[in-house]
Coordinates of C-alpha atoms in Angstrom, one line a residue:
M199 CA 59.9 33.7 3.9
S200 CA 60.7 32.5 7.4
D201 CA 64.1 30.8 8.0
R202 CA 62.8 28.8 10.9
T203 CA 62.1 25.1 10.6
P204 CA 58.6 23.7 11.1
Q205 CA 59.6 22.3 14.5
Q206 CA 60.8 25.8 15.6
Q207 CA 57.6 27.4 14.3
T208 CA 55.5 24.8 16.2
A209 CA 57.5 25.4 19.4
T210 CA 57.0 29.2 19.0
A211 CA 53.3 28.7 18.4
H212 CA 53.0 26.7 21.6
K213 CA 55.2 28.9 23.7
P214 CA 53.1 30.5 26.5
S215 CA 52.6 34.2 26.3
L216 CA 53.6 36.7 29.0
S217 CA 50.0 36.8 30.3
Q218 CA 49.7 33.0 30.4
R219 CA 53.0 32.8 32.4
A220 CA 51.8 35.5 34.8
A221 CA 48.5 33.6 35.3
A222 CA 50.3 30.4 35.9
Y223 CA 52.6 32.2 38.5
A224 CA 49.5 33.4 40.4
V225 CA 48.0 29.9 40.5
W226 CA 51.3 28.3 41.6
Y227 CA 51.7 31.0 44.3
L228 CA 48.4 29.9 45.8
R229 CA 49.3 26.3 45.5
I230 CA 52.6 26.8 47.3
V231 CA 50.9 28.8 50.1
T232 CA 48.3 26.0 50.4
F233 CA 51.2 23.5 50.8
I234 CA 52.8 25.7 53.5
N235 CA 49.5 26.1 55.3
F236 CA 48.8 22.4 55.4
L237 CA 52.5 21.7 56.3
S238 CA 52.3 24.0 59.3
V239 CA 49.6 21.7 60.7
L240 CA 52.2 19.0 61.1
W241 CA 55.2 21.2 61.5
V242 CA 54.2 23.2 64.6
S243 CA 57.3 25.5 64.7
L244 CA 56.7 26.5 61.1
G245 CA 53.1 27.6 61.9
Q246 CA 54.3 29.5 64.9
D247 CA 56.9 31.3 62.8
V248 CA 54.4 32.3 60.1
R249 CA 51.9 33.5 62.7
Q250 CA 54.6 35.6 64.4
H251 CA 55.5 37.0 61.1
N252 CA 52.0 38.1 60.4
Q253 CA 51.5 39.5 63.8
Q254 CA 54.8 41.4 64.3
N255 CA 56.0 42.1 60.7
L256 CA 54.3 42.5 57.3
F257 CA 51.4 40.4 56.0
T258 CA 52.1 37.8 53.3
P259 CA 48.9 37.2 51.3
Y260 CA 46.9 34.1 52.3
L261 CA 49.3 32.9 55.1
L262 CA 46.4 33.9 57.4
S263 CA 47.0 31.6 60.3
A264 CA 49.2 28.9 58.8
G265 CA 46.8 26.0 59.5
F266 CA 44.2 23.7 58.1
A267 CA 41.5 26.3 57.7
S268 CA 43.9 28.6 55.7
G269 CA 45.0 25.6 53.7
V270 CA 41.4 24.8 52.7
I271 CA 40.7 28.4 51.7
T272 CA 43.8 28.8 49.6
A273 CA 43.3 25.4 48.0
F274 CA 39.8 26.5 46.9
L275 CA 41.2 29.8 45.6
A276 CA 43.9 27.9 43.7
V277 CA 41.3 25.6 42.1
T278 CA 39.1 28.5 41.0
M279 CA 42.0 30.4 39.7
R280 CA 43.2 27.4 37.7
R281 CA 39.8 27.3 36.1
R282 CA 40.3 30.9 35.1
K283 CA 37.2 32.2 37.0
R284 CA 36.8 36.0 36.5
A285 CA 35.1 36.4 39.9
A286 CA 38.1 34.6 41.6
W287 CA 40.5 37.0 39.9
I288 CA 38.6 40.0 41.1
L289 CA 38.6 38.7 44.7
N290 CA 42.3 37.9 44.7
L291 CA 43.1 41.3 43.1
A292 CA 41.1 43.1 45.8
L293 CA 42.7 41.2 48.7
S294 CA 46.2 41.4 47.3
G295 CA 45.7 45.1 46.4
L296 CA 44.8 45.9 50.0
S297 CA 47.9 44.0 51.1
M298 CA 50.0 45.9 48.6
A299 CA 48.6 49.2 49.9
F300 CA 49.4 48.2 53.5
V301 CA 53.0 47.2 52.5
C302 CA 53.6 50.5 50.7
V303 CA 52.5 52.5 53.7
A304 CA 54.4 50.3 56.2
M305 CA 57.7 50.6 54.3
F306 CA 57.8 54.3 54.9
F307 CA 58.7 53.6 58.5
P308 CA 62.4 53.1 59.1
Q309 CA 61.9 50.3 61.6
M310 CA 60.0 48.2 59.1
R311 CA 62.7 48.6 56.5
Q312 CA 65.4 47.3 58.8
H313 CA 64.3 43.7 58.8
P314 CA 65.1 41.5 55.8
Q315 CA 61.9 39.4 56.2
N316 CA 59.8 42.5 55.6
W317 CA 61.5 43.0 52.2
I318 CA 60.7 39.3 51.3
S319 CA 57.1 39.8 52.3
A320 CA 56.9 43.0 50.3
L321 CA 58.5 41.2 47.3
L322 CA 56.0 38.3 47.5
T323 CA 53.1 40.7 47.8
A324 CA 54.2 42.8 44.9
T325 CA 54.9 39.9 42.5
F326 CA 51.6 38.2 43.2
F327 CA 49.7 41.5 42.7
T328 CA 51.7 42.2 39.5
A329 CA 51.1 38.7 38.2
L330 CA 47.4 39.2 38.7
L331 CA 47.4 42.4 36.7
M332 CA 49.6 41.0 33.9
G333 CA 47.5 37.8 33.6
R334 CA 44.1 39.5 33.7
R335 CA 43.2 38.5 30.1
E336 CA 43.5 34.8 31.0
F337 CA 40.8 35.0 33.7
S338 CA 37.7 35.3 31.6
A339 CA 35.5 32.3 32.7
K340 CA 32.0 33.5 33.5
G341 CA 29.9 32.4 36.4
D342 CA 26.2 31.8 36.6
R343 CA 24.0 34.9 36.7
S344 CA 22.3 33.6 39.8
N345 CA 25.6 33.4 41.7
P346 CA 25.4 36.8 43.6
R347 CA 21.8 36.0 44.8
L348 CA 22.8 32.4 45.7
A349 CA 25.9 33.6 47.6
A350 CA 23.8 36.2 49.5
V351 CA 21.3 33.5 50.5
V352 CA 24.1 31.1 51.5
A353 CA 25.9 33.8 53.5
A354 CA 22.7 35.0 55.4
G355 CA 21.3 31.5 56.0
G356 CA 24.7 30.0 56.8
L357 CA 25.7 32.7 59.2
L358 CA 22.5 32.4 61.0
A359 CA 22.6 28.6 61.3
S360 CA 26.3 28.5 62.2
S361 CA 26.0 31.3 64.8
L362 CA 23.1 29.4 66.5
L363 CA 25.1 26.2 66.4
A364 CA 28.1 28.1 67.9
L365 CA 25.8 29.4 70.6
L366 CA 24.7 25.9 71.4
L367 CA 28.3 24.6 71.6
V368 CA 29.3 27.5 73.9
T369 CA 26.3 27.0 76.1
V370 CA 26.9 23.2 76.5
T371 CA 30.6 23.3 77.0
N372 CA 31.1 26.4 79.2
Q373 CA 33.2 25.4 82.2
T374 CA 32.9 28.5 84.4
S375 CA 30.6 28.8 87.4
G376 CA 29.4 32.1 86.0
T377 CA 26.2 32.6 84.1
P378 CA 26.9 34.5 80.9
T379 CA 23.9 36.1 79.2
L380 CA 22.5 34.8 75.9
T381 CA 23.9 37.8 74.1
E382 CA 27.4 37.2 75.5
R383 CA 27.3 33.5 74.5
W384 CA 26.0 34.3 71.0
L385 CA 28.6 37.1 70.6
Y386 CA 31.5 34.8 71.7
G387 CA 30.4 32.1 69.2
S388 CA 29.9 34.6 66.4
L389 CA 33.3 36.2 66.9
Q390 CA 34.9 32.8 67.0
L391 CA 33.3 32.0 63.7
V392 CA 34.9 35.0 61.9
T393 CA 38.2 35.3 63.8
I394 CA 41.0 33.0 64.7
T395 CA 40.9 33.8 68.4
V396 CA 38.6 35.8 70.7
D397 CA 39.8 38.1 73.4
E398 CA 38.8 36.1 76.4
S399 CA 39.2 39.1 78.8
R400 CA 36.0 40.5 77.2
F401 CA 34.1 37.3 78.3
P402 CA 35.2 36.5 81.9
T403 CA 32.2 34.2 82.5
I404 CA 33.0 32.1 79.4
A405 CA 35.7 29.4 79.3
V406 CA 35.2 26.6 76.7
P407 CA 37.5 23.7 75.8
H408 CA 39.9 24.1 73.0
W409 CA 38.0 21.6 70.8
T410 CA 35.0 23.9 71.0
D411 CA 36.9 26.8 69.6
V412 CA 38.4 24.6 66.9
T413 CA 34.9 23.3 65.9
I414 CA 33.5 26.8 65.7
N415 CA 36.5 27.8 63.6
A416 CA 35.8 24.9 61.3
L417 CA 32.2 26.0 60.9
G418 CA 33.4 29.4 59.9
T419 CA 35.8 27.9 57.4
A420 CA 33.0 25.8 55.9
L421 CA 30.8 28.8 55.7
I422 CA 33.5 30.8 53.8
I423 CA 34.0 27.9 51.4
A424 CA 30.2 27.6 50.8
I425 CA 29.9 31.3 50.1
A426 CA 32.9 31.2 47.8
Y427 CA 31.6 28.2 46.0
A428 CA 28.2 29.9 45.5
A429 CA 29.9 33.0 44.2
F430 CA 32.3 31.3 41.8
R431 CA 30.0 28.5 40.7
A432 CA 30.1 27.8 36.9
R433 CA 27.0 28.4 34.9
R434 CA 24.5 25.5 35.1
A435 CA 21.4 26.7 33.2
V436 CA 22.2 25.7 29.7
D437 CA 19.6 26.0 26.9
P438 CA 18.1 22.6 26.1
L439 CA 17.4 21.4 22.6
T440 CA 14.7 23.4 20.8
E441 CA 12.3 22.0 18.2
D442 CA 14.5 23.5 15.5
D443 CA 17.6 21.8 17.0
D444 CA 15.8 18.5 17.1
T445 CA 14.6 18.8 13.5
R446 CA 18.1 19.6 12.2
L447 CA 19.7 16.9 14.3
R448 CA 17.3 14.3 12.9
A449 CA 18.1 15.5 9.4
L450 CA 21.9 15.0 10.0
L451 CA 21.2 11.6 11.5
E452 CA 19.3 10.7 8.3
L453 CA 22.5 11.5 6.3
H454 CA 25.2 10.4 8.7
G455 CA 23.5 8.3 11.4
K456 CA 25.1 5.1 10.1
R457 CA 28.5 6.2 11.3
D458 CA 27.8 6.1 15.1
S459 CA 25.5 3.7 17.0
L460 CA 25.1 6.4 19.7
G461 CA 23.9 9.1 17.3
H462 CA 20.2 8.8 18.1
F463 CA 20.9 9.3 21.9
S464 CA 21.9 12.8 21.0
L465 CA 18.2 13.6 20.9
R466 CA 17.8 13.3 24.7
Q467 CA 15.8 16.2 26.1
D468 CA 18.4 17.1 28.8
K469 CA 21.2 17.8 26.3
S470 CA 22.3 21.0 24.6
V471 CA 23.9 21.4 21.2
M472 CA 26.7 23.4 19.7
W473 CA 26.5 23.8 15.9
S474 CA 29.3 24.4 13.4
P475 CA 29.1 27.6 11.4
T476 CA 28.0 25.6 8.4
Q477 CA 25.3 23.8 10.3
K478 CA 26.7 20.5 8.9
A479 CA 28.0 19.2 12.3
A480 CA 27.1 19.5 16.0
V481 CA 28.4 18.5 19.4
V482 CA 25.7 17.5 21.8
Y483 CA 26.5 17.8 25.4
R484 CA 25.2 18.3 28.9
V485 CA 26.8 20.4 31.8
V486 CA 27.1 18.4 34.9
G487 CA 29.0 19.6 38.0
G488 CA 31.0 22.1 36.0
V489 CA 31.9 19.5 33.3
S490 CA 30.7 20.0 29.7
L491 CA 30.1 16.3 29.0
A492 CA 29.6 15.3 25.4
S493 CA 28.6 11.8 24.4
G494 CA 29.6 9.7 21.4
D495 CA 30.9 11.3 18.2
P496 CA 29.8 14.7 16.9
I497 CA 26.7 14.5 14.6
G498 CA 27.4 15.0 10.9
G499 CA 30.2 14.4 8.5
P500 CA 33.7 14.0 9.9
E501 CA 35.0 16.8 7.7
A502 CA 32.7 19.2 9.5
W503 CA 33.4 18.0 13.0
P504 CA 36.2 20.5 13.8
G505 CA 33.8 23.4 13.1
A506 CA 31.6 22.2 16.0
I507 CA 34.3 21.0 18.3
A508 CA 36.1 24.3 18.3
P509 CA 33.1 26.5 19.5
W510 CA 32.2 23.8 22.0
L511 CA 35.6 24.0 23.6
A512 CA 35.5 27.8 23.4
E513 CA 32.2 27.9 25.3
A514 CA 33.5 25.5 27.9
H515 CA 36.6 27.7 28.5
A516 CA 34.5 30.8 28.5
H517 CA 32.3 29.5 31.4
G518 CA 35.1 27.7 33.3
W519 CA 33.7 24.2 32.4
T520 CA 35.9 21.1 32.1
P521 CA 35.4 19.7 28.6
A522 CA 35.1 15.9 28.3
V523 CA 33.7 13.3 26.0
M524 CA 32.2 9.9 26.9
G525 CA 32.1 7.0 24.5
A526 CA 33.8 8.5 21.5
S527 CA 35.0 6.3 18.7
E528 CA 38.6 6.0 17.6
E529 CA 37.9 8.2 14.6
A530 CA 36.4 11.0 16.7
G531 CA 39.1 10.6 19.3
I532 CA 41.8 11.4 16.7
I533 CA 40.0 14.6 15.7
Y534 CA 39.3 15.6 19.3
A535 CA 43.1 15.0 20.0
R536 CA 43.9 17.6 17.4
H537 CA 42.0 20.1 19.5
G538 CA 44.0 19.3 22.7
L539 CA 42.1 16.5 24.3
D540 CA 43.8 13.3 25.5
A541 CA 42.2 9.8 25.3
L542 CA 41.7 7.0 27.7
E543 CA 40.2 3.7 26.6
L544 CA 37.0 3.3 28.4
G545 CA 35.8 -0.1 27.2
D546 CA 34.2 -1.7 24.2
E547 CA 30.9 -1.7 22.5
A548 CA 29.4 -5.1 21.5
I549 CA 28.2 -5.2 17.9
V550 CA 26.6 -8.3 16.4
E551 CA 26.1 -8.8 12.7
A552 CA 22.8 -10.5 12.3
A553 CA 23.8 -12.4 9.2
A554 CA 26.8 -13.9 10.9
F555 CA 25.0 -14.8 14.2
T556 CA 24.2 -18.5 14.7
L557 CA 23.3 -20.7 17.6
E558 CA 25.3 -23.6 16.1
G559 CA 28.6 -24.8 17.4
R560 CA 30.0 -25.9 20.7
A561 CA 30.9 -22.3 21.7
M562 CA 27.1 -21.4 21.6
R563 CA 26.0 -24.4 23.5
T564 CA 25.0 -22.6 26.7
V565 CA 23.2 -19.8 24.8
R566 CA 21.4 -22.3 22.7
Q567 CA 20.2 -24.3 25.7
A568 CA 19.0 -21.2 27.5
H569 CA 17.1 -20.1 24.3
N570 CA 15.5 -23.6 23.9
R571 CA 14.5 -23.7 27.6
A572 CA 12.6 -20.4 27.4
R573 CA 10.9 -21.4 24.2
R574 CA 9.8 -24.8 25.7
A575 CA 8.4 -22.9 28.7
G576 CA 6.0 -21.1 26.3
Y577 CA 7.6 -17.7 26.1
T578 CA 7.1 -15.7 22.9
V579 CA 8.6 -12.5 21.5
R580 CA 6.8 -9.8 19.5
I581 CA 8.9 -7.4 17.4
R582 CA 7.4 -4.1 16.2
R583 CA 8.4 -0.5 15.4
H584 CA 7.1 2.0 17.9
Q585 CA 5.0 3.7 15.2
D586 CA 3.1 0.4 14.6
I587 CA 2.0 0.3 18.3
A588 CA -1.4 1.8 19.1
S589 CA -1.2 4.7 21.6
D590 CA -3.2 3.0 24.3
E591 CA -1.1 -0.1 24.0
M592 CA 2.1 2.0 24.1
Q593 CA 0.8 3.7 27.2
H594 CA 0.4 0.3 28.9
L595 CA 3.9 -0.7 27.9
V596 CA 5.4 2.5 29.3
Q597 CA 3.5 1.9 32.6
R598 CA 4.9 -1.6 32.8
A599 CA 8.4 -0.4 32.1
D600 CA 8.2 2.3 34.8
H601 CA 6.8 -0.3 37.2
W602 CA 9.8 -2.6 36.6
R603 CA 12.4 0.1 36.8
D604 CA 15.0 -0.6 39.4
G605 CA 14.8 2.6 41.6
T606 CA 13.3 6.0 41.0
T607 CA 16.1 7.4 38.9
E608 CA 16.1 6.9 35.1
R609 CA 19.7 5.8 34.4
G610 CA 21.6 6.5 31.3
F611 CA 23.1 9.4 29.4
S612 CA 25.5 8.3 26.6
M613 CA 23.7 5.1 25.7
A614 CA 20.1 5.8 26.8
L615 CA 17.3 7.9 25.2
G616 CA 15.7 8.7 28.6
R617 CA 12.1 8.4 27.3
L618 CA 9.8 5.8 25.8
G619 CA 6.9 6.0 23.5
T620 CA 7.1 9.5 22.1
P621 CA 5.7 10.0 18.6
Q622 CA 9.1 11.4 17.3
D623 CA 10.8 8.1 18.0
G624 CA 8.5 6.0 15.9
R625 CA 11.4 4.2 14.1
C626 CA 12.5 2.7 17.4
V627 CA 11.9 -1.0 17.8
M628 CA 10.1 -2.7 20.7
L629 CA 10.4 -6.3 21.8
E630 CA 7.7 -7.7 24.1
C631 CA 8.1 -11.0 25.8
H632 CA 5.0 -12.8 27.0
D633 CA 4.7 -16.1 28.9
S634 CA 2.5 -19.0 28.1
D635 CA -0.5 -17.3 29.6
G636 CA 0.0 -14.2 27.5
V637 CA 1.2 -12.1 30.4
L638 CA 3.8 -9.5 29.6
R639 CA 7.1 -10.3 31.3
A640 CA 9.9 -8.2 29.7
L641 CA 10.5 -5.4 27.3
L642 CA 13.4 -4.3 25.2
S643 CA 13.6 -1.1 23.2
F644 CA 16.2 -0.3 20.5
V645 CA 16.8 3.1 18.8
P646 CA 17.7 3.3 15.1
W647 CA 21.3 3.2 14.0
G648 CA 21.2 4.4 10.4
P649 CA 18.8 2.7 8.0
D650 CA 19.6 -0.9 8.9
G651 CA 21.0 -1.0 12.4
L652 CA 19.7 -0.9 16.0
S653 CA 21.2 0.2 19.3
L654 CA 20.0 -1.1 22.6
D655 CA 18.3 1.5 24.7
L656 CA 16.1 0.0 27.4
M657 CA 15.9 -3.3 29.2
R658 CA 13.1 -4.0 31.7
R659 CA 11.7 -7.3 33.1
D660 CA 9.2 -8.6 35.6
R661 CA 11.1 -9.9 38.7
D662 CA 8.6 -12.7 38.9
G663 CA 9.5 -14.0 35.4
D664 CA 12.1 -16.7 34.7
N665 CA 15.7 -15.9 34.4
G666 CA 17.2 -15.6 31.0
L667 CA 14.4 -13.7 29.4
M668 CA 16.7 -10.9 28.2
E669 CA 19.0 -13.3 26.5
F670 CA 16.0 -15.1 24.9
M671 CA 14.8 -11.7 23.5
V672 CA 18.1 -10.6 22.2
I673 CA 18.6 -14.0 20.4
E674 CA 15.1 -13.7 18.9
M675 CA 15.9 -10.3 17.7
L676 CA 19.1 -11.5 16.0
L677 CA 17.5 -14.5 14.4
R678 CA 14.5 -12.5 13.2
A679 CA 16.3 -9.3 12.3
G680 CA 15.3 -9.7 8.6
E681 CA 11.6 -9.1 9.6
I682 CA 12.3 -5.4 10.1
G683 CA 15.3 -5.0 7.7
I684 CA 18.0 -5.0 10.4
T685 CA 21.6 -6.2 9.6
R686 CA 23.5 -5.2 12.8
V687 CA 22.7 -4.6 16.5
S688 CA 24.7 -2.7 19.1
L689 CA 24.3 -4.2 22.5
N690 CA 25.5 -3.0 25.9
F691 CA 28.8 -1.3 26.5
A692 CA 31.4 -3.3 28.4
M693 CA 33.7 -1.1 30.5
F694 CA 37.3 -2.3 30.7
R695 CA 36.6 -5.3 28.6
S696 CA 40.2 -5.8 27.6
V697 CA 41.3 -6.0 31.2
F698 CA 39.0 -8.9 31.9
E699 CA 39.9 -10.6 28.7
R700 CA 43.7 -10.2 28.8
G701 CA 43.9 -10.6 32.5
A702 CA 42.4 -14.1 32.4
R703 CA 44.9 -15.3 29.8
L704 CA 47.9 -17.4 30.6
G705 CA 51.0 -15.3 31.1
A706 CA 49.2 -12.1 32.2
G707 CA 51.5 -9.8 34.2
P708 CA 51.0 -9.1 37.9
V709 CA 49.8 -5.5 37.3
L710 CA 47.1 -6.6 34.8
R711 CA 46.0 -9.4 37.2
L712 CA 45.8 -7.0 40.1
W713 CA 43.8 -4.5 38.0
R714 CA 41.4 -7.3 36.9
S715 CA 41.0 -8.4 40.6
L716 CA 40.1 -4.9 41.6
L717 CA 37.5 -4.6 38.8
S718 CA 36.1 -7.9 39.8
F719 CA 35.8 -6.8 43.4
F720 CA 33.9 -3.6 42.4
S721 CA 31.7 -5.6 40.0
R722 CA 29.8 -6.8 43.0
W723 CA 28.1 -3.4 43.1
W724 CA 28.5 -1.9 39.6
Q725 CA 28.2 -5.1 37.4
I726 CA 31.3 -4.3 35.4
E727 CA 32.3 -7.9 34.7
S728 CA 28.8 -9.3 34.4
L729 CA 28.0 -6.8 31.6
Y730 CA 31.1 -8.0 29.8
R731 CA 30.1 -11.7 30.3
A732 CA 26.6 -11.0 29.2
N733 CA 27.7 -9.4 25.9
A734 CA 30.5 -11.9 25.2
K735 CA 28.1 -14.8 24.9
Y736 CA 26.8 -13.5 21.6
R737 CA 30.3 -13.6 20.1
P738 CA 30.2 -9.9 19.0
Q739 CA 32.6 -7.6 17.3
W740 CA 34.2 -5.3 19.9
E741 CA 34.5 -1.6 19.0
P742 CA 36.6 0.4 21.4
R743 CA 35.2 3.5 23.0
F744 CA 37.2 6.3 24.6
L745 CA 37.0 8.9 27.4
L746 CA 38.4 12.2 26.2
F747 CA 39.7 14.8 28.6
E748 CA 41.8 17.9 28.6
K749 CA 44.0 17.4 31.7
A750 CA 44.8 14.3 33.7
S751 CA 44.0 16.2 36.9
D752 CA 40.4 16.6 35.6
L753 CA 39.8 12.9 35.5
P754 CA 38.3 12.6 39.0
R755 CA 35.9 15.5 38.4
T756 CA 35.0 14.1 35.0
G757 CA 34.4 10.6 36.5
L758 CA 32.0 12.1 39.1
A759 CA 30.2 14.1 36.5
A760 CA 29.8 11.0 34.3
A761 CA 28.5 9.0 37.2
R762 CA 25.9 11.7 37.9
A763 CA 24.9 12.0 34.3
E764 CA 24.4 8.2 34.1
G765 CA 22.3 8.3 37.2
F766 CA 24.6 6.4 39.5
L767 CA 25.1 9.4 41.8
N768 CA 22.6 12.0 42.8
A769 CA 23.6 15.5 43.9
P770 CA 21.3 17.9 45.7
G771 CA 20.0 20.5 43.4
V772 CA 19.8 24.2 43.6
P773 CA 16.3 25.8 43.9
K774 CA 15.0 26.6 40.4
W775 CA 14.2 30.2 41.3
L776 CA 17.9 30.9 41.8
H777 CA 18.6 30.0 38.2
R778 CA 18.1 32.3 35.3
R779 CA 15.0 31.6 33.3
R780 CA 15.5 29.3 30.3
L781 CA 14.6 30.8 27.0
H782 CA 13.7 27.7 25.2
T783 CA 11.4 24.8 25.8
H784 CA 11.9 21.1 25.3
P785 CA 11.0 19.6 22.0

């Protein structure tokens, strides 16, 4: 029996191993070199000392020219090494190995051993190389199989394009009276792309301003970064849901779908699934920008969730993805926290109990008046399950919904199904709003939330219709919920609801008031506050939802990935022929 206390055993279990400490040293070495490189941009004498050291004494890895370009390169290497990319480790090992070989040869000469700075350089080189070797097991993140091909395409195309652009710059800015040939101008620009300085004595008829050389150097740095990004890029082609996955997920939703209002959105066709060994739970996710982004709670019983969370995290680490969860409930957040994820309150979900909803009372006066106004104008609402709508009629509704869509991008990920009218979604509920002439003016679609609940999926309306139609339809749904056996309805998600609510109260602190003012400012474009106000009018119950992440430094990257997944940001894609072929088809 061990004599150590539980606290000592926990501390020992979390104590980093030798390989982990070595890997951390390698990453911090690159970070420090990055800082020195960027600092030398402002501190000119420091940059001159480093360049003199590299030219006259030994070479210290990655202090190439002590400047902005070197800082960008080393910063990129530090990021890829922190994500434990195997390809980045191989590159760093090769470069530092060559440096180490050079140091070993140089130290055989007595004049090299006489200077103390040479021993410091040799020590830095040796420790970095040794740390890479000792931490090799930590760098196991795999890249995409298409990376070598993509890197080759980027290198060939980028080198051609940048060399032609360098040729143009040299031609336009040449200040000599001579007439260099096309080959000389192209060679000068190409050498400036891949070197820090060019021997001007070889090009007596070429004299360009300093800014031209700097611009061409920047092009070369950008090309190196682009090639490195293509070579180290995380795997993107993830197998989508198969028909078997879809069937098993629906079976789990039949048993446990009442737990989470976002459960049905796990059936989106652009998501992938990680099953627990018992097949009793699953984490559904999508890889966006190197982030493995799960949405809502895991599917299945909570007792089986850890069996799906653990392999999902393992897969993310194996491919160098950043794991994150959008819109998790508090119960799921606690279980995710046991697996090393931290939580940030993202906002609140508005849930209305149909039996408790009423238009009576002073607090509902504005809502009641808007409802009565639409009813007097002759608007009517029809409520049906999708399975009760004829196929030709459903096709017409889908066409109207597409026509009314704001923009070409279908927005939504965590709280949107991304499709309308498919036979598999027959239990979804459609609300159709017609004017007094019988013309369709608005649509609402809800997905099932267990046997007696609905969760809002899609809202579309004709811009020529009267204002307030959406509120009118939601109220009609709540008042007539018994027609389709519904007891509760989940409406839109309100981000940062507590900030708007508490920030408006008497006695709110200056920090909270400032935070509320900033959110109100950004609401002009992203409708943050308006969504909260639109939900609050129904007097709902507020259920908090959380963003889960592994490291605070990953929050910006996770935020960008979430914005892309939800359709608010669009990134240029990579040609499909560069990806590996997917093995499965959509359900």
